[in-house]
mmCIF file of C-alpha atoms in Angstrom:
data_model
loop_
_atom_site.group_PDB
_atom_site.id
_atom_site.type_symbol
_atom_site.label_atom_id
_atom_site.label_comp_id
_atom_site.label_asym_id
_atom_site.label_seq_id
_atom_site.Cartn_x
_atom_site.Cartn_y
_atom_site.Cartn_z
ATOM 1 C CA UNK G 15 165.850 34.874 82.953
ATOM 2 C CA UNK G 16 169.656 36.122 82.246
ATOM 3 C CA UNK G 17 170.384 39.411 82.209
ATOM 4 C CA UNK G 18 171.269 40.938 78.525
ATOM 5 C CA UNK G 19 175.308 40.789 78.231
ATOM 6 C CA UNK G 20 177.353 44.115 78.954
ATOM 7 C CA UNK G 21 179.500 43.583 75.986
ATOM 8 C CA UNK G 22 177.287 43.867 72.997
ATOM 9 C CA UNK G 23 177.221 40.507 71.274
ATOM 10 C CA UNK G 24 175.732 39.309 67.488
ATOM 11 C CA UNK G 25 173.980 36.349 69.005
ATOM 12 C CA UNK G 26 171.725 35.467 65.577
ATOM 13 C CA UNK G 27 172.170 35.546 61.562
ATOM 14 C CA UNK G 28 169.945 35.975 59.177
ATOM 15 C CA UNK G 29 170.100 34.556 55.649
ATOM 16 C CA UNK G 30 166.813 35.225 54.725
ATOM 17 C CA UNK G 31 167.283 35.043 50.993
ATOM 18 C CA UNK G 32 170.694 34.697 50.264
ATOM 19 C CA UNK G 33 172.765 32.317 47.720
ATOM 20 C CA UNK G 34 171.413 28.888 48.595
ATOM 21 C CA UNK G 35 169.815 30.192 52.387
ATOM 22 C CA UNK G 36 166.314 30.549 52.031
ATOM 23 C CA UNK G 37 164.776 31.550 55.582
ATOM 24 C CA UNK G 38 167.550 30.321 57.529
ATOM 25 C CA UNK G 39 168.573 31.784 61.290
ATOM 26 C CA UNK G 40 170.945 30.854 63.008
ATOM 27 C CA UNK G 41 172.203 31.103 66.712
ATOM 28 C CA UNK G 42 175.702 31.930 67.374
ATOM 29 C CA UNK G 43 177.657 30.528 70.628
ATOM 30 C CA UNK G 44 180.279 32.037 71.982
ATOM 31 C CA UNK G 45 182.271 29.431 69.758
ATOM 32 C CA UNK G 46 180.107 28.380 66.751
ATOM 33 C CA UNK G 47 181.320 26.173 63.143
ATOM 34 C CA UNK G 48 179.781 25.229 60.527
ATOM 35 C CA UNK G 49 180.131 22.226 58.743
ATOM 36 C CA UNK G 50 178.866 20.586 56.084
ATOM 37 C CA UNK G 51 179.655 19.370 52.602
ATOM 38 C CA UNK G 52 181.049 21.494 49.926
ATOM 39 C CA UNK G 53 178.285 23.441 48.712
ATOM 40 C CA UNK G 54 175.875 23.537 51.580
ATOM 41 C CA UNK G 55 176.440 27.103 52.516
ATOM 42 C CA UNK G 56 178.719 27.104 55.435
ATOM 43 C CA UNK G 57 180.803 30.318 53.920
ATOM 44 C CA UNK G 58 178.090 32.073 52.832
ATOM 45 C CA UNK G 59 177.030 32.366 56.558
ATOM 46 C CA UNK G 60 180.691 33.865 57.586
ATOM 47 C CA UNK G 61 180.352 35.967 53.998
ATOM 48 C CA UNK G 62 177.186 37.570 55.324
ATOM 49 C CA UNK G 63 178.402 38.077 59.193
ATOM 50 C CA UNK G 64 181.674 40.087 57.145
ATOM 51 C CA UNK G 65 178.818 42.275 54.929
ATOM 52 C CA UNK G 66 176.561 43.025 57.850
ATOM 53 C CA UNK G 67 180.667 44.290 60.063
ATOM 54 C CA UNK G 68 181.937 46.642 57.005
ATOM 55 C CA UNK G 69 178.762 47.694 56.479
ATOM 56 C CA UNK G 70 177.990 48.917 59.992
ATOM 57 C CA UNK G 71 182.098 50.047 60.056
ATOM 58 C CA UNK G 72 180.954 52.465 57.777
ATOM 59 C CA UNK G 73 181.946 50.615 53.945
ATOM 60 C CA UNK G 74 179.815 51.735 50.881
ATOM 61 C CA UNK G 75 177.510 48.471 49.647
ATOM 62 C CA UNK G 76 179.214 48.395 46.490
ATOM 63 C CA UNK G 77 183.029 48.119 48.419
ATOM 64 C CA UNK G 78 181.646 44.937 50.458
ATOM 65 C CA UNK G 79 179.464 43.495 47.606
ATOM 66 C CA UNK G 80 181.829 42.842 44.133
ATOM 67 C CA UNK G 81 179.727 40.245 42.942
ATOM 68 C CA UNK G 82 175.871 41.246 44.248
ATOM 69 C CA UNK G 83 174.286 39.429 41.408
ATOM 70 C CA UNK G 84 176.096 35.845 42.571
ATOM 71 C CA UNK G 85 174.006 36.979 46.244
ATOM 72 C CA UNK G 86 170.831 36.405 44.460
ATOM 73 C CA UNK G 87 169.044 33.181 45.401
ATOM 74 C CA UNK G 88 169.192 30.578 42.780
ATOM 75 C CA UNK G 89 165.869 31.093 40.501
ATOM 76 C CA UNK G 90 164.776 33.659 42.379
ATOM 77 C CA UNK G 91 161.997 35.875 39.765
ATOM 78 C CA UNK G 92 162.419 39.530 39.509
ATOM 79 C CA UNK G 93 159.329 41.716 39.868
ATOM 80 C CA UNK G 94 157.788 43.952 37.396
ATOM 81 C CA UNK G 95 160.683 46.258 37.540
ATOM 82 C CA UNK G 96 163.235 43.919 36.696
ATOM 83 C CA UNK G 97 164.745 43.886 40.233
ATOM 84 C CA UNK G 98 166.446 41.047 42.018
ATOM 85 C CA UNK G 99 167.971 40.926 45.276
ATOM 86 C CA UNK G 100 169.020 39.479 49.125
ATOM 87 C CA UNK G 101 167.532 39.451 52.447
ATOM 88 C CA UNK G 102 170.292 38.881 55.282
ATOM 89 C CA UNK G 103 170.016 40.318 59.073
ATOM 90 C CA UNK G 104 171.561 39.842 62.557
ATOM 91 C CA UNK G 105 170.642 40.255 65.973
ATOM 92 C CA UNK G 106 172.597 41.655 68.566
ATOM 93 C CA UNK G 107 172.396 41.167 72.050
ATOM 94 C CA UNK G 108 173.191 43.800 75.118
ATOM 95 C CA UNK G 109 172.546 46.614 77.166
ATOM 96 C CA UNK G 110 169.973 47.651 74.961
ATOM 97 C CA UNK G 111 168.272 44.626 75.124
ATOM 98 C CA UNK G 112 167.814 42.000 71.814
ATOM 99 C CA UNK G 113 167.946 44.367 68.708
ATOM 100 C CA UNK G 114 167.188 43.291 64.960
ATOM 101 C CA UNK G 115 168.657 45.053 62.191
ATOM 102 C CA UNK G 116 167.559 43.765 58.791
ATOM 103 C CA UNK G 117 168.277 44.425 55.276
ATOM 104 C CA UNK G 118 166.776 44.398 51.706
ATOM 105 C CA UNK G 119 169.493 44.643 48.994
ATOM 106 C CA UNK G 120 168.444 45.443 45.683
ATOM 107 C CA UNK G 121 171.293 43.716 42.965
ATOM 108 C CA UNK G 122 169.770 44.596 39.811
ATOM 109 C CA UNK G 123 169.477 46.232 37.992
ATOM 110 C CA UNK G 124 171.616 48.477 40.200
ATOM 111 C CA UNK G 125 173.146 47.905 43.871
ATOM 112 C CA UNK G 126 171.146 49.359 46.490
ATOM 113 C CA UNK G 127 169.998 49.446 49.827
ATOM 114 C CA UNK G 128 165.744 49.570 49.396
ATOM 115 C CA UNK G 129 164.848 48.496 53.157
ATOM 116 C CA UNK G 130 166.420 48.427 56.530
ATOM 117 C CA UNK G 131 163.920 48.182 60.023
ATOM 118 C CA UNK G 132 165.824 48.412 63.334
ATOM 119 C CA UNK G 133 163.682 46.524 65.944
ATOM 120 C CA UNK G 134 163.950 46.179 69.787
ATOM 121 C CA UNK G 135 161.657 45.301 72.414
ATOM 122 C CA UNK G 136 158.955 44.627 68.915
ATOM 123 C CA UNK G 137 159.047 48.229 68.647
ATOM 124 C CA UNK G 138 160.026 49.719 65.135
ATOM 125 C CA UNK G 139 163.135 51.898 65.730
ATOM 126 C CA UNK G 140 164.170 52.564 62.413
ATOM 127 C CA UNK G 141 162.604 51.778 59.015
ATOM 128 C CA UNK G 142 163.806 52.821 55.263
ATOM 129 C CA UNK G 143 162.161 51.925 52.003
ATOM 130 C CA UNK G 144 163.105 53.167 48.619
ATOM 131 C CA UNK G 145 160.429 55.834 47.115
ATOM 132 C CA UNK G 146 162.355 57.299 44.325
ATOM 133 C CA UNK G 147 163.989 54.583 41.797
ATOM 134 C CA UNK G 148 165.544 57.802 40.275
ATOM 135 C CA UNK G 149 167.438 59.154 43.386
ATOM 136 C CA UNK G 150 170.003 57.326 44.847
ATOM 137 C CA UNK G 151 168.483 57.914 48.626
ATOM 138 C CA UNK G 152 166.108 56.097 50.671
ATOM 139 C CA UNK G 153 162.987 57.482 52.457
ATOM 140 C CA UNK G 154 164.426 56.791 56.664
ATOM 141 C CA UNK G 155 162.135 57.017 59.454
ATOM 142 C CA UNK G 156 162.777 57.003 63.102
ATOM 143 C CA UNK G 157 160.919 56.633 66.345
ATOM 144 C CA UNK G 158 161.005 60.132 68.743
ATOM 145 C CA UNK G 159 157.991 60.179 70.664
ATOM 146 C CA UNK G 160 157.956 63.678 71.511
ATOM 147 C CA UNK G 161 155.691 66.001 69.947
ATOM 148 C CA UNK G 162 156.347 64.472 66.992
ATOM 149 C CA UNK G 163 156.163 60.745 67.132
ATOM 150 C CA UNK G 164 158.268 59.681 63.658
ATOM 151 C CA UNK G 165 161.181 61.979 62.030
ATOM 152 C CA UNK G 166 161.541 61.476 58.734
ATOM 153 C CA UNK G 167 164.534 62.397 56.047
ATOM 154 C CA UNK G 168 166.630 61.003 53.048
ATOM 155 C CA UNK G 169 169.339 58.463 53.442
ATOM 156 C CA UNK G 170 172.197 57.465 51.239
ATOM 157 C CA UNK G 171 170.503 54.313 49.328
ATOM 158 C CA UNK G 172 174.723 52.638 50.124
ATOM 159 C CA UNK G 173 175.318 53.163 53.236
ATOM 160 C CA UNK G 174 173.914 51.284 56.481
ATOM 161 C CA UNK G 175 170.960 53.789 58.036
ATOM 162 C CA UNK G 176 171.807 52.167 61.167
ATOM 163 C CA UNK G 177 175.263 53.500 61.532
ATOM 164 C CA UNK G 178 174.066 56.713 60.333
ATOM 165 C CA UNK G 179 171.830 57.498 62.995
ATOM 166 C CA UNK G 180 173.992 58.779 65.870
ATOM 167 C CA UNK G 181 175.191 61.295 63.443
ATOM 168 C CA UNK G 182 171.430 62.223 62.643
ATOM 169 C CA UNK G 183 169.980 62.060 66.064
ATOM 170 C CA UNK G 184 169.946 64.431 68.979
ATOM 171 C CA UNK G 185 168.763 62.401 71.769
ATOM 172 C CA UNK G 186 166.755 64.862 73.466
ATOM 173 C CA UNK G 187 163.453 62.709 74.069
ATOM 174 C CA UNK G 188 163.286 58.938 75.572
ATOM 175 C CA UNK G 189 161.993 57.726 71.888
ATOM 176 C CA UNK G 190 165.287 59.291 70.205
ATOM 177 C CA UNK G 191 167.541 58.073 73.272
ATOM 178 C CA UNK G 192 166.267 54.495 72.981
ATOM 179 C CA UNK G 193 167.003 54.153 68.712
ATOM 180 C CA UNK G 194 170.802 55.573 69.375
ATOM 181 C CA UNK G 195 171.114 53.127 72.036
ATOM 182 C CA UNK G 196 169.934 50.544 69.379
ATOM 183 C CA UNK G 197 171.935 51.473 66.832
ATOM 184 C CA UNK G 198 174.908 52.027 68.877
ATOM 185 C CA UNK G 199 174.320 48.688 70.545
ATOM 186 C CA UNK G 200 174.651 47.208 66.846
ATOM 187 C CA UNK G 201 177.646 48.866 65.286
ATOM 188 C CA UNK G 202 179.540 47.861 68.093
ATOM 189 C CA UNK G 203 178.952 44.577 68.118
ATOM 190 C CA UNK G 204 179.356 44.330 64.329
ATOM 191 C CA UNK G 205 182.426 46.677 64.075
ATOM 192 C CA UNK G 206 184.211 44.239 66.610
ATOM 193 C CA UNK G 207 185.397 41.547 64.006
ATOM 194 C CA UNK G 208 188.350 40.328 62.746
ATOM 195 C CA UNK G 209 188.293 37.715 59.525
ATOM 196 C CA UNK G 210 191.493 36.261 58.974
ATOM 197 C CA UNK G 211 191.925 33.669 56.597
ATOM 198 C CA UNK G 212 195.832 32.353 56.917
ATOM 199 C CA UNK G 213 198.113 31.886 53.649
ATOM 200 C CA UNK G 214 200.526 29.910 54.611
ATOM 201 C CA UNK G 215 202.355 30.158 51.408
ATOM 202 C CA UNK G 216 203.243 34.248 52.743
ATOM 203 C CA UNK G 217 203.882 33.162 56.312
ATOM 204 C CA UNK G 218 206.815 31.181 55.517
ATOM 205 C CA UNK G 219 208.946 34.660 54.468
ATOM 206 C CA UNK G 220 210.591 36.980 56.777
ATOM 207 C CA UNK G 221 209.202 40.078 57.718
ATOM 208 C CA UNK G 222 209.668 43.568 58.158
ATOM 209 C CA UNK G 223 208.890 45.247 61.306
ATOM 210 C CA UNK G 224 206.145 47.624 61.926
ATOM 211 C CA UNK G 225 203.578 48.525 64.003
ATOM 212 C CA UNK G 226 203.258 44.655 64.490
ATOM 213 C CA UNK G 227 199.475 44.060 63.478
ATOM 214 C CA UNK G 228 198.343 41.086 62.886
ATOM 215 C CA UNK G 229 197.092 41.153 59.105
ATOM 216 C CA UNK G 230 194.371 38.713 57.624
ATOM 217 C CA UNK G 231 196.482 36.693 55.932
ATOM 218 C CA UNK G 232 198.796 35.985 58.762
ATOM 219 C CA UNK G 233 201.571 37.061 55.892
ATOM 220 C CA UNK G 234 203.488 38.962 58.971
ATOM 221 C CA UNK G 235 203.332 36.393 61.407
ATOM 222 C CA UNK G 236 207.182 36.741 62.480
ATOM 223 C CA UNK G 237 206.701 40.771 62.910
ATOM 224 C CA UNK G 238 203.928 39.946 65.307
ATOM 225 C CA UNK G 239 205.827 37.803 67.058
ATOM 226 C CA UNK G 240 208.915 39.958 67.404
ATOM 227 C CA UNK G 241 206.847 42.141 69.282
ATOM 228 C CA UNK G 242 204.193 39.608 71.377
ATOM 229 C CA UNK G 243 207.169 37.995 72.648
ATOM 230 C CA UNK G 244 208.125 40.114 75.217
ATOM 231 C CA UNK G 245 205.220 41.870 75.475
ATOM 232 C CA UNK G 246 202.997 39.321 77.586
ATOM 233 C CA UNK G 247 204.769 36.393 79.235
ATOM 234 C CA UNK G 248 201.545 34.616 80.141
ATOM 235 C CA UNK G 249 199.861 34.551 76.406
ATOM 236 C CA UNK G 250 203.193 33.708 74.841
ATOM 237 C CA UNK G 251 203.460 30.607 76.791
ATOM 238 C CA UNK G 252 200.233 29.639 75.904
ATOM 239 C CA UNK G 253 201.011 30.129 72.646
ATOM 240 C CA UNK G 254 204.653 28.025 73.313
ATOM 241 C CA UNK G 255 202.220 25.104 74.892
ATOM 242 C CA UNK G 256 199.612 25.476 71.626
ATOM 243 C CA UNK G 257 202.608 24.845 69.512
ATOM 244 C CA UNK G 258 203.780 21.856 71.140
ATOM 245 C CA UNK G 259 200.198 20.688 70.763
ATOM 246 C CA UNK G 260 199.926 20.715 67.333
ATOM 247 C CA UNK G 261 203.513 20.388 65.756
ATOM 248 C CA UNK G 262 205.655 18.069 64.841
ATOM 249 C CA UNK G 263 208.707 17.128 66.778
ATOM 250 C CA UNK G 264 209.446 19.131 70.635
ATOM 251 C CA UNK G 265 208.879 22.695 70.972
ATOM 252 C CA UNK G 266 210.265 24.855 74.107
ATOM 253 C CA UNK G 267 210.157 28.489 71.998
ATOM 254 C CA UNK G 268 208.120 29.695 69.402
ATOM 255 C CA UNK G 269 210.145 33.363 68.552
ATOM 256 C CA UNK G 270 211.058 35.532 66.061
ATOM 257 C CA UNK G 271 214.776 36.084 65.068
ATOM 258 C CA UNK G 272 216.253 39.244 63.781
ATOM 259 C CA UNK G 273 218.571 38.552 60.874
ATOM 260 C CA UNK G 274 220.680 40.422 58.256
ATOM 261 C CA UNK G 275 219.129 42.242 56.382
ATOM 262 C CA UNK G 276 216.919 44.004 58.663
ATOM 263 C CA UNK G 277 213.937 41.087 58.173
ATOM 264 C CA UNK G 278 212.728 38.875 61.432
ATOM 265 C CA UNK G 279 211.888 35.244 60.902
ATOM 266 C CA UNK G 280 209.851 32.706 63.036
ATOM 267 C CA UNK G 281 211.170 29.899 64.359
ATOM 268 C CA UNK G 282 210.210 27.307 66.997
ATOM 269 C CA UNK G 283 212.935 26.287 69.762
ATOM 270 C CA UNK G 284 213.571 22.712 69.572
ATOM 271 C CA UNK G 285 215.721 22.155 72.880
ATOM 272 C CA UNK G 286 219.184 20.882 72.721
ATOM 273 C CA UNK G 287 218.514 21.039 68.863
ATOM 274 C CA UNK G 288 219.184 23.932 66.212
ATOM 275 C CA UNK G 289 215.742 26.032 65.769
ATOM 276 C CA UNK G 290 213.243 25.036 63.097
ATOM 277 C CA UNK G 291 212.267 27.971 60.666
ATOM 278 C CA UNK G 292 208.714 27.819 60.219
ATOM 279 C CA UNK G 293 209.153 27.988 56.529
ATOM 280 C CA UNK G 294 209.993 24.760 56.910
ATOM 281 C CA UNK G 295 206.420 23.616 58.530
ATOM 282 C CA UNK G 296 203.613 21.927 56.712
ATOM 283 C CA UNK G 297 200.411 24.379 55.522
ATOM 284 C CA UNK G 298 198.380 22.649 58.722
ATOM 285 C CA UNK G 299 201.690 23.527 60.867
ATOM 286 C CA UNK G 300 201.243 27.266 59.675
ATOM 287 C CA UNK G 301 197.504 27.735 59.977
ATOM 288 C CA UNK G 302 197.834 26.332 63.263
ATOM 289 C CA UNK G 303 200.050 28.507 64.480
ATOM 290 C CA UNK G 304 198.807 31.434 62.879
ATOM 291 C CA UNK G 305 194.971 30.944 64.384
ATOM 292 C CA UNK G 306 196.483 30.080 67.635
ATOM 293 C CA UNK G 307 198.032 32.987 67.830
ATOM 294 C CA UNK G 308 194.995 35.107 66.487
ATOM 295 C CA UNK G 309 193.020 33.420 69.433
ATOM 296 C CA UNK G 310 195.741 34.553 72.131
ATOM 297 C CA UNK G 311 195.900 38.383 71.474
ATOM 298 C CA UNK G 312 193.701 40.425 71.334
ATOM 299 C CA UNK G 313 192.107 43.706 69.321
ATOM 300 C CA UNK G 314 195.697 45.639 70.141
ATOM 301 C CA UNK G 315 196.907 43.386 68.342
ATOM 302 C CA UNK G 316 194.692 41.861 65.658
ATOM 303 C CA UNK G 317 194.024 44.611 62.462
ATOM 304 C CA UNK G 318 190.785 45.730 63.784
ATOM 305 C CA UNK G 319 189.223 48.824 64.585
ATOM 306 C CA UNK G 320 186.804 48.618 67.164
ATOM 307 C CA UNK G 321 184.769 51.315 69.012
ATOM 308 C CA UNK G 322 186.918 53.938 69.877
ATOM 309 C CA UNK G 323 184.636 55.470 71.959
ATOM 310 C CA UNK G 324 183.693 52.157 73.899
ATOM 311 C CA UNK G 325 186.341 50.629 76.637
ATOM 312 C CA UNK G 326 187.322 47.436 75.569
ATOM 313 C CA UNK G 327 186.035 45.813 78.451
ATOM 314 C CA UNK G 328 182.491 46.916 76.806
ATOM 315 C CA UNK G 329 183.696 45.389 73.559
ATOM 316 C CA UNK G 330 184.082 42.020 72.723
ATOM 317 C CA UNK G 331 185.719 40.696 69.790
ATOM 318 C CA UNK G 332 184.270 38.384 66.981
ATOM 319 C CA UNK G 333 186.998 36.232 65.018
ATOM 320 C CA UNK G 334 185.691 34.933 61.418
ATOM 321 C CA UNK G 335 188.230 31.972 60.751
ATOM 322 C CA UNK G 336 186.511 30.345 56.760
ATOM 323 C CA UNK G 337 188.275 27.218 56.344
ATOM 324 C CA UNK G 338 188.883 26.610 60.424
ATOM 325 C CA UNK G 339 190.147 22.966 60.151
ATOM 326 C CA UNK G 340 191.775 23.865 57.000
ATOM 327 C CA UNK G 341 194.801 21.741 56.385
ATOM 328 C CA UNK G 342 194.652 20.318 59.957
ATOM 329 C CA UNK G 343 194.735 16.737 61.084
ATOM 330 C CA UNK G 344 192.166 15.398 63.569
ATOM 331 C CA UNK G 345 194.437 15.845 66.505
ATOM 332 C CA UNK G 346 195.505 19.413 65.509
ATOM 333 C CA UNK G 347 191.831 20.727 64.955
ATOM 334 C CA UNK G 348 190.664 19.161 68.729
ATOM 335 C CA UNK G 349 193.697 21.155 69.898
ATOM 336 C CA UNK G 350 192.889 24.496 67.851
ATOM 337 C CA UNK G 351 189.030 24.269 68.917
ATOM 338 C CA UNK G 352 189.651 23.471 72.657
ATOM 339 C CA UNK G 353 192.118 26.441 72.906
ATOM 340 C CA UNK G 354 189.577 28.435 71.438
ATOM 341 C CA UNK G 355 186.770 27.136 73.711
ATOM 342 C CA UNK G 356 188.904 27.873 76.366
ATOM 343 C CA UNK G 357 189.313 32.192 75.492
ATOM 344 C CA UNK G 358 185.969 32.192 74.273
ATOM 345 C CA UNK G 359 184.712 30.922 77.297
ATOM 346 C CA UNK G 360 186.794 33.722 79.262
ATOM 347 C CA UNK G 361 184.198 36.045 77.621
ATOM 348 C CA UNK G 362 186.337 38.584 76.039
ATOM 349 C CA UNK G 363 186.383 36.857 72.502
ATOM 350 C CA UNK G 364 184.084 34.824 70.125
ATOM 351 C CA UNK G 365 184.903 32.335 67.214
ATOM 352 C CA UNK G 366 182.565 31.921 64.138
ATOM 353 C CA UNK G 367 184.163 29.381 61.676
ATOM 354 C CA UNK G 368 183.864 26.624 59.444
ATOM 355 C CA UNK G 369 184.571 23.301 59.613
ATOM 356 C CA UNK G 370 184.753 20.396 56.508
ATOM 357 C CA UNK G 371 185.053 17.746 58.760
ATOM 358 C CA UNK G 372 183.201 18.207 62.279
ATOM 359 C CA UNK G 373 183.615 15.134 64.018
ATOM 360 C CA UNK G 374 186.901 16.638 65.684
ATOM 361 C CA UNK G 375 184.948 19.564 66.881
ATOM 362 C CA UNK G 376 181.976 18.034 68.328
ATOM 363 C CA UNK G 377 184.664 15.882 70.366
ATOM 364 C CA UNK G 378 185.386 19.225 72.169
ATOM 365 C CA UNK G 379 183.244 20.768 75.276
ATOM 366 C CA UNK G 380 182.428 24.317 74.708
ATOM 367 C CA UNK G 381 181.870 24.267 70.815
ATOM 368 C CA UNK G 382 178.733 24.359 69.282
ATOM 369 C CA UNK G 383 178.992 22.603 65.787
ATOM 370 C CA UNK G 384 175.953 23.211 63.270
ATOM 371 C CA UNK G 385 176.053 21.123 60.194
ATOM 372 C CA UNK G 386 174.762 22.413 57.065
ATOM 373 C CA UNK G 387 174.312 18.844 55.720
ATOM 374 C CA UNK G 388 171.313 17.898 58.155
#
């Protein structure tokens, strides 16, 4: 049997009632995309991997859920109360061992958390469940085994219990030790994303530089680059060789270019010929590009905020790309997913995507392609 991974890892979603996902699970690979037709669910399973990371970041339920009432399952009844809501979970894989955090949103007639259970090892670690309709907490209880085998206290009914607990645990017994090495086995893992969705559109404008972040958007593309480019020889000519993969024409430099006003601009080096602004690239061009580059650097780099308290070689980072082969030819999406078989398999960073099309993908060792349609 393999040993649990150092680096805690989500290795399993949950839509258990959610939008069109009825009692659905699904694995995740190091490199995982979903494909399907429009309307079979693929970015509802990215929407809920996003929830489950702000939540456990710390985000109120109301600042990651703006529309809870579209999360209701189609024809889904409400009970006697009038309430309707969503079912969605992970699991996450590491030191600890498998853990399963799952969660019970109420939608209406108000948002709320009314259930969470932490599980490891089939041992309850954590369970909440709403007592009061009138208060806006949640009745939490935790495992201890010491002379008193279950502490018990009031939650916020908006906030994820789970990433609550190291604040509300002492870990003085074995019992209390094991839930905060749970629960801090979980936020990890889900605090280690980064979505990015590239907008082409804002890429092709200079830049101002910065602290040289990588944003969601990819809007700053050319201040990331005025920094990468000297800062790591061996990524940036990976990323030189990822362009010349999937562009049109020859690329020897992809850089960015201080001009006038203060702004940079990207541009790729065409040889003996005058450099090509990348404003002047095609949307699949751009995304390309941008999600190449996301794949090549790394949480220093990328607008995430992992772990502080966790090395990064504990850590290991989660990109959501919606929309993956967005834009892209077939020869430009084999390109994009073997490059990013090739860092996930390194360890150090995993892909969850989508896909319209997937016969590219499944062309490409290393990616796991689950189609929605079947």
């Amino acid at each position: 049997m393999d040993a649990s991974p150092a680096r805690p890892t989500v290795t399993q979603l949950r839509l258990s009632a959610f939008k069109s996902h009825r009692r659905a699970a699904f694995p995740l690979a190091p490199l995982t995309l979903f494909a399907g037709a429009s309307g079979s669910g693929k970015s509802s399973v990215l929407e809920v991997y996003e929830a489950l990371a702000r939540l456990g970041a710390g985000d109120e339920l109301g600042e990651v859920f703006d529309d809870p009432a579209g999360c209701i399952p189609e024809q889904a009844d409400a009970d006697a109360q009038g309430r309707r809501g969503f079912r969605i979970g992970c699991t996450v894989d590491g030191p600890a061992g498998p853990v399963e955090l799952d969660l019970a949103v109420q939608a209406e007639p108000g948002l709320r958390i009314v259930g969470e259970r932490l599980t490891a090892g089939g041992k309850l670690l954590l369970s909440t469940a709403l007592r009061d309709p009138g208060r806006s907490t949640v009745q939490a209880a935790w495992h201890t085994a010491g002379n008193v085998p279950v502490t018990r206290a009031p939650l916020p009914d908006d906030r994820l219990g789970t990433a609550l607990l190291p604040l509300r645990v002492a870990g003085r017994t074995e019992g209390q030790r094991q839930v905060l090495a749970a629960a801090e086995q979980v936020v990890v893992a889900l605090r280690s994303v980064f979505a990015c969705d590239p907008q082409p559109q804002r890429m092709r404008r200079p830049a101002r530089v910065g602290e040289g972040r990588l944003r969601r958007g990819c809007d700053n593309l050319a201040e990331v680059l005025y920094r990468t480019q000297s800062e790591c020889a061996i990524r940036h000519k990976q990323l030189v060789a990822a362009a010349r993969a999937g562009c049109s024409g020859p690329v020897d430099a992809v850089q960015a270019e201080e001009l006038l006003n203060g702004t940079v601009q990207a541009v790729l080096g065409r040889g003996d010929r005058s450099a090509t602004p990348v404003g002047r690239l095609g949307e699949g061009e751009l995304r390309y590009l941008a999600l190449a580059l996301v794949l090549l650097t790394g949480p220093g780099v990328l607008a995430v905020d992992p772990a502080g308290e966790v090395p990064p070689a504990m850590q290991s980072l989660t990109v959501l790309a919606d929309g993956f082969d967005r834009s892209l030819d077939g020869r430009q999406t084999r390109e994009l997913v073997a490059l990013a078989a090739a860092i996930c398999g390194q360890g150090h960073i995993r892909v969850v995507g989508t896909a319209a099309h997937n016969s590219s993908a499944r062309e490409v060792a290393g990616a796991t392609v689950v189609d929605l349609s079947a």
